[in-house]
Amino acid sequence: MTSSPKHRLEALSKQLSAPPSDPNRSKTIPEIRQIALDSAGQVKGKVIIVSGANSPLGIGRASAQQFAHNGALAIYICDFNDEFLEMHKQELNAQYPDVDIHARHFDASDERAMKGVIDEAMAKYGRLDVMFANAGIVGVNKAFWDISDEEFMRTMKTNVL
């Protein structure tokens, strides 16, 4: 390994193994450790929707954090399960007070609900710059030939359409 990749790997390992930066932080959800580089202004001032943003350990939450860190104007964090959405919103508001954070509870396979959030962003900000369709489901645990048309389409509508 050359010194540059080796140095990056060592720095990443050190960062991930370090104790949390704020020992007084809520223990309900884990701290997001930033390992990605800054986006060099690519999302600065942008309006962003992230579906599938509820999981404390998920890509949606980490992506919303990264978008906020890089100066997004507004972020809509959305999920069918809203157990942690409000907590994520509070966390983002505390860390990035200049970013408008909106939490929305809806099923990503529901076209009308998705259109409603998009329409809301368009009405409030006049645009939507990034739509990160991160939501996904496993689907039913059956052999493919035993899956009904409705079960198949529910999975497809969430994961693909």
PDB file of C-alpha atoms in Angstrom:
ATOM      1  CA  MET A   1       0.000   0.000   0.000  1.00  0.00           C
ATOM      2  CA  THR A   2       1.341   3.425  -0.850  1.00  0.00           C
ATOM      3  CA  SER A   3       1.603   5.952   1.939  1.00  0.00           C
ATOM      4  CA  SER A   4      -1.452   7.984   0.865  1.00  0.00           C
ATOM      5  CA  PRO A   5      -4.028   5.128   0.867  1.00  0.00           C
ATOM      6  CA  LYS A   6      -2.398   3.695   3.987  1.00  0.00           C
ATOM      7  CA  HIS A   7      -2.642   7.075   5.708  1.00  0.00           C
ATOM      8  CA  ARG A   8      -6.345   7.397   4.746  1.00  0.00           C
ATOM      9  CA  LEU A   9      -7.087   3.890   6.007  1.00  0.00           C
ATOM     10  CA  GLU A  10      -5.326   4.576   9.315  1.00  0.00           C
ATOM     11  CA  ALA A  11      -7.158   7.894   9.724  1.00  0.00           C
ATOM     12  CA  LEU A  12     -10.514   6.235   9.012  1.00  0.00           C
ATOM     13  CA  SER A  13      -9.796   3.420  11.467  1.00  0.00           C
ATOM     14  CA  LYS A  14      -8.807   5.931  14.149  1.00  0.00           C
ATOM     15  CA  GLN A  15     -11.940   8.004  13.531  1.00  0.00           C
ATOM     16  CA  LEU A  16     -14.309   5.037  13.697  1.00  0.00           C
ATOM     17  CA  SER A  17     -12.751   3.593  16.844  1.00  0.00           C
ATOM     18  CA  ALA A  18     -12.642   6.903  18.743  1.00  0.00           C
ATOM     19  CA  PRO A  19     -15.148   7.448  21.579  1.00  0.00           C
ATOM     20  CA  PRO A  20     -18.202   9.611  20.808  1.00  0.00           C
ATOM     21  CA  SER A  21     -17.408  13.309  20.547  1.00  0.00           C
ATOM     22  CA  ASP A  22     -20.236  14.299  22.906  1.00  0.00           C
ATOM     23  CA  PRO A  23     -20.442  12.110  26.026  1.00  0.00           C
ATOM     24  CA  ASN A  24     -23.659  13.876  27.109  1.00  0.00           C
ATOM     25  CA  ARG A  25     -25.451  12.919  23.916  1.00  0.00           C
ATOM     26  CA  SER A  26     -28.627  10.845  24.034  1.00  0.00           C
ATOM     27  CA  LYS A  27     -27.879   7.130  24.065  1.00  0.00           C
ATOM     28  CA  THR A  28     -31.164   6.344  22.293  1.00  0.00           C
ATOM     29  CA  ILE A  29     -29.641   6.495  18.830  1.00  0.00           C
ATOM     30  CA  PRO A  30     -25.979   6.218  17.883  1.00  0.00           C
ATOM     31  CA  GLU A  31     -23.883   9.177  16.833  1.00  0.00           C
ATOM     32  CA  ILE A  32     -23.268   9.487  13.112  1.00  0.00           C
ATOM     33  CA  ARG A  33     -19.563   9.641  12.475  1.00  0.00           C
ATOM     34  CA  GLN A  34     -18.637  11.537   9.380  1.00  0.00           C
ATOM     35  CA  ILE A  35     -16.274   9.600   7.186  1.00  0.00           C
ATOM     36  CA  ALA A  36     -17.272  10.977   3.781  1.00  0.00           C
ATOM     37  CA  LEU A  37     -15.483  13.978   2.379  1.00  0.00           C
ATOM     38  CA  ASP A  38     -17.310  17.266   2.001  1.00  0.00           C
ATOM     39  CA  SER A  39     -19.249  17.531  -1.247  1.00  0.00           C
ATOM     40  CA  ALA A  40     -17.421  20.654  -2.434  1.00  0.00           C
ATOM     41  CA  GLY A  41     -20.636  22.681  -2.539  1.00  0.00           C
ATOM     42  CA  GLN A  42     -22.650  20.237  -4.632  1.00  0.00           C
ATOM     43  CA  VAL A  43     -25.645  20.329  -2.252  1.00  0.00           C
ATOM     44  CA  LYS A  44     -25.195  23.827  -0.829  1.00  0.00           C
ATOM     45  CA  GLY A  45     -28.523  25.638  -0.949  1.00  0.00           C
ATOM     46  CA  LYS A  46     -30.348  22.601  -2.355  1.00  0.00           C
ATOM     47  CA  VAL A  47     -33.802  21.242  -1.449  1.00  0.00           C
ATOM     48  CA  ILE A  48     -33.610  17.507  -0.778  1.00  0.00           C
ATOM     49  CA  ILE A  49     -36.042  14.676  -0.016  1.00  0.00           C
ATOM     50  CA  VAL A  50     -34.712  11.470   1.558  1.00  0.00           C
ATOM     51  CA  SER A  51     -37.081   8.512   1.824  1.00  0.00           C
ATOM     52  CA  GLY A  52     -36.277   5.611   4.137  1.00  0.00           C
ATOM     53  CA  ALA A  53     -34.712   7.935   6.726  1.00  0.00           C
ATOM     54  CA  ASN A  54     -36.049   6.444   9.976  1.00  0.00           C
ATOM     55  CA  SER A  55     -33.439   3.832  10.905  1.00  0.00           C
ATOM     56  CA  PRO A  56     -30.863   5.013  13.473  1.00  0.00           C
ATOM     57  CA  LEU A  57     -28.209   2.964  11.646  1.00  0.00           C
ATOM     58  CA  GLY A  58     -29.449   3.541   8.116  1.00  0.00           C
ATOM     59  CA  ILE A  59     -28.141   5.100   4.950  1.00  0.00           C
ATOM     60  CA  GLY A  60     -31.082   7.542   4.854  1.00  0.00           C
ATOM     61  CA  ARG A  61     -30.244   9.090   8.235  1.00  0.00           C
ATOM     62  CA  ALA A  62     -26.517   9.234   7.432  1.00  0.00           C
ATOM     63  CA  SER A  63     -27.252  10.804   4.034  1.00  0.00           C
ATOM     64  CA  ALA A  64     -29.506  13.465   5.562  1.00  0.00           C
ATOM     65  CA  GLN A  65     -26.716  14.234   8.044  1.00  0.00           C
ATOM     66  CA  GLN A  66     -24.197  14.548   5.219  1.00  0.00           C
ATOM     67  CA  PHE A  67     -26.526  16.759   3.155  1.00  0.00           C
ATOM     68  CA  ALA A  68     -27.062  19.049   6.167  1.00  0.00           C
ATOM     69  CA  HIS A  69     -23.328  19.154   6.910  1.00  0.00           C
ATOM     70  CA  ASN A  70     -22.709  20.241   3.340  1.00  0.00           C
ATOM     71  CA  GLY A  71     -25.119  23.175   3.484  1.00  0.00           C
ATOM     72  CA  ALA A  72     -28.450  22.008   2.065  1.00  0.00           C
ATOM     73  CA  LEU A  73     -31.203  24.623   2.270  1.00  0.00           C
ATOM     74  CA  ALA A  74     -33.930  22.133   3.256  1.00  0.00           C
ATOM     75  CA  ILE A  75     -34.157  18.398   3.866  1.00  0.00           C
ATOM     76  CA  TYR A  76     -37.322  16.325   4.069  1.00  0.00           C
ATOM     77  CA  ILE A  77     -36.648  13.117   6.011  1.00  0.00           C
ATOM     78  CA  CYS A  78     -39.406  10.623   5.281  1.00  0.00           C
ATOM     79  CA  ASP A  79     -40.347   7.085   6.224  1.00  0.00           C
ATOM     80  CA  PHE A  80     -43.283   4.715   6.659  1.00  0.00           C
ATOM     81  CA  ASN A  81     -42.014   3.936  10.160  1.00  0.00           C
ATOM     82  CA  ASP A  82     -41.730   7.200  12.070  1.00  0.00           C
ATOM     83  CA  GLU A  83     -40.359   5.829  15.358  1.00  0.00           C
ATOM     84  CA  PHE A  84     -37.141   7.893  15.143  1.00  0.00           C
ATOM     85  CA  LEU A  85     -37.999  10.592  12.564  1.00  0.00           C
ATOM     86  CA  GLU A  86     -38.742  13.314  15.105  1.00  0.00           C
ATOM     87  CA  MET A  87     -35.551  12.471  17.008  1.00  0.00           C
ATOM     88  CA  HIS A  88     -33.553  12.689  13.763  1.00  0.00           C
ATOM     89  CA  LYS A  89     -35.193  16.028  13.003  1.00  0.00           C
ATOM     90  CA  GLN A  90     -34.274  17.387  16.448  1.00  0.00           C
ATOM     91  CA  GLU A  91     -30.710  16.119  16.079  1.00  0.00           C
ATOM     92  CA  LEU A  92     -30.301  17.768  12.673  1.00  0.00           C
ATOM     93  CA  ASN A  93     -31.904  21.011  13.872  1.00  0.00           C
ATOM     94  CA  ALA A  94     -29.497  21.146  16.833  1.00  0.00           C
ATOM     95  CA  GLN A  95     -26.407  20.480  14.719  1.00  0.00           C
ATOM     96  CA  TYR A  96     -27.396  22.472  11.628  1.00  0.00           C
ATOM     97  CA  PRO A  97     -29.748  25.304  12.642  1.00  0.00           C
ATOM     98  CA  ASP A  98     -29.452  26.989   9.228  1.00  0.00           C
ATOM     99  CA  VAL A  99     -30.964  23.962   7.442  1.00  0.00           C
ATOM    100  CA  ASP A 100     -34.759  23.595   7.333  1.00  0.00           C
ATOM    101  CA  ILE A 101     -35.553  20.033   8.433  1.00  0.00           C
ATOM    102  CA  HIS A 102     -38.982  18.525   7.772  1.00  0.00           C
ATOM    103  CA  ALA A 103     -40.041  15.065   8.995  1.00  0.00           C
ATOM    104  CA  ARG A 104     -42.823  13.347   7.045  1.00  0.00           C
ATOM    105  CA  HIS A 105     -44.511  10.031   7.775  1.00  0.00           C
ATOM    106  CA  PHE A 106     -45.773   8.193   4.682  1.00  0.00           C
ATOM    107  CA  ASP A 107     -45.416   5.020   2.637  1.00  0.00           C
ATOM    108  CA  ALA A 108     -42.971   5.537  -0.250  1.00  0.00           C
ATOM    109  CA  SER A 109     -45.029   3.167  -2.396  1.00  0.00           C
ATOM    110  CA  ASP A 110     -48.009   5.547  -2.107  1.00  0.00           C
ATOM    111  CA  GLU A 111     -47.697   7.758  -5.174  1.00  0.00           C
ATOM    112  CA  ARG A 112     -50.134  10.388  -3.830  1.00  0.00           C
ATOM    113  CA  ALA A 113     -48.244  10.673  -0.534  1.00  0.00           C
ATOM    114  CA  MET A 114     -44.911  11.020  -2.346  1.00  0.00           C
ATOM    115  CA  LYS A 115     -46.391  13.617  -4.689  1.00  0.00           C
ATOM    116  CA  GLY A 116     -47.716  15.490  -1.642  1.00  0.00           C
ATOM    117  CA  VAL A 117     -44.230  15.890  -0.169  1.00  0.00           C
ATOM    118  CA  ILE A 118     -42.815  16.925  -3.539  1.00  0.00           C
ATOM    119  CA  ASP A 119     -45.646  19.456  -3.986  1.00  0.00           C
ATOM    120  CA  GLU A 120     -44.970  20.788  -0.472  1.00  0.00           C
ATOM    121  CA  ALA A 121     -41.275  21.300  -1.270  1.00  0.00           C
ATOM    122  CA  MET A 122     -42.161  22.969  -4.567  1.00  0.00           C
ATOM    123  CA  ALA A 123     -44.686  25.291  -2.907  1.00  0.00           C
ATOM    124  CA  LYS A 124     -42.347  26.273  -0.067  1.00  0.00           C
ATOM    125  CA  TYR A 125     -39.019  26.509  -1.925  1.00  0.00           C
ATOM    126  CA  GLY A 126     -39.970  26.694  -5.596  1.00  0.00           C
ATOM    127  CA  ARG A 127     -37.900  23.654  -6.495  1.00  0.00           C
ATOM    128  CA  LEU A 128     -36.717  20.169  -5.637  1.00  0.00           C
ATOM    129  CA  ASP A 129     -33.045  19.539  -6.366  1.00  0.00           C
ATOM    130  CA  VAL A 130     -32.404  16.036  -5.014  1.00  0.00           C
ATOM    131  CA  MET A 131     -34.792  13.119  -4.540  1.00  0.00           C
ATOM    132  CA  PHE A 132     -32.950  10.288  -2.769  1.00  0.00           C
ATOM    133  CA  ALA A 133     -35.307   7.303  -3.076  1.00  0.00           C
ATOM    134  CA  ASN A 134     -33.657   5.314  -0.308  1.00  0.00           C
ATOM    135  CA  ALA A 135     -36.746   3.476   0.997  1.00  0.00           C
ATOM    136  CA  GLY A 136     -36.771  -0.259   0.475  1.00  0.00           C
ATOM    137  CA  ILE A 137     -38.512  -3.355   1.754  1.00  0.00           C
ATOM    138  CA  VAL A 138     -37.656  -7.041   1.703  1.00  0.00           C
ATOM    139  CA  GLY A 139     -41.065  -8.222   0.573  1.00  0.00           C
ATOM    140  CA  VAL A 140     -42.849 -11.399   1.536  1.00  0.00           C
ATOM    141  CA  ASN A 141     -40.922 -14.500   2.532  1.00  0.00           C
ATOM    142  CA  LYS A 142     -42.320 -16.897  -0.060  1.00  0.00           C
ATOM    143  CA  ALA A 143     -41.128 -18.702  -3.137  1.00  0.00           C
ATOM    144  CA  PHE A 144     -41.404 -16.383  -6.135  1.00  0.00           C
ATOM    145  CA  TRP A 145     -44.161 -18.463  -7.763  1.00  0.00           C
ATOM    146  CA  ASP A 146     -46.253 -18.259  -4.560  1.00  0.00           C
ATOM    147  CA  ILE A 147     -46.214 -14.461  -4.370  1.00  0.00           C
ATOM    148  CA  SER A 148     -49.492 -12.798  -5.316  1.00  0.00           C
ATOM    149  CA  ASP A 149     -49.634  -9.976  -7.858  1.00  0.00           C
ATOM    150  CA  GLU A 150     -50.440  -7.520  -5.048  1.00  0.00           C
ATOM    151  CA  GLU A 151     -47.492  -8.654  -2.897  1.00  0.00           C
ATOM    152  CA  PHE A 152     -45.125  -8.435  -5.844  1.00  0.00           C
ATOM    153  CA  MET A 153     -46.332  -4.975  -6.864  1.00  0.00           C
ATOM    154  CA  ARG A 154     -46.093  -3.628  -3.291  1.00  0.00           C
ATOM    155  CA  THR A 155     -42.420  -4.608  -3.203  1.00  0.00           C
ATOM    156  CA  MET A 156     -41.809  -3.200  -6.687  1.00  0.00           C
ATOM    157  CA  LYS A 157     -43.608   0.079  -5.952  1.00  0.00           C
ATOM    158  CA  THR A 158     -41.457   0.674  -2.874  1.00  0.00           C
ATOM    159  CA  ASN A 159     -38.120  -0.526  -4.212  1.00  0.00           C
ATOM    160  CA  VAL A 160     -38.226   0.338  -7.899  1.00  0.00           C
ATOM    161  CA  LEU A 161     -41.057   2.556  -9.086  1.00  0.00           C
TER     162      LEU A 161
END
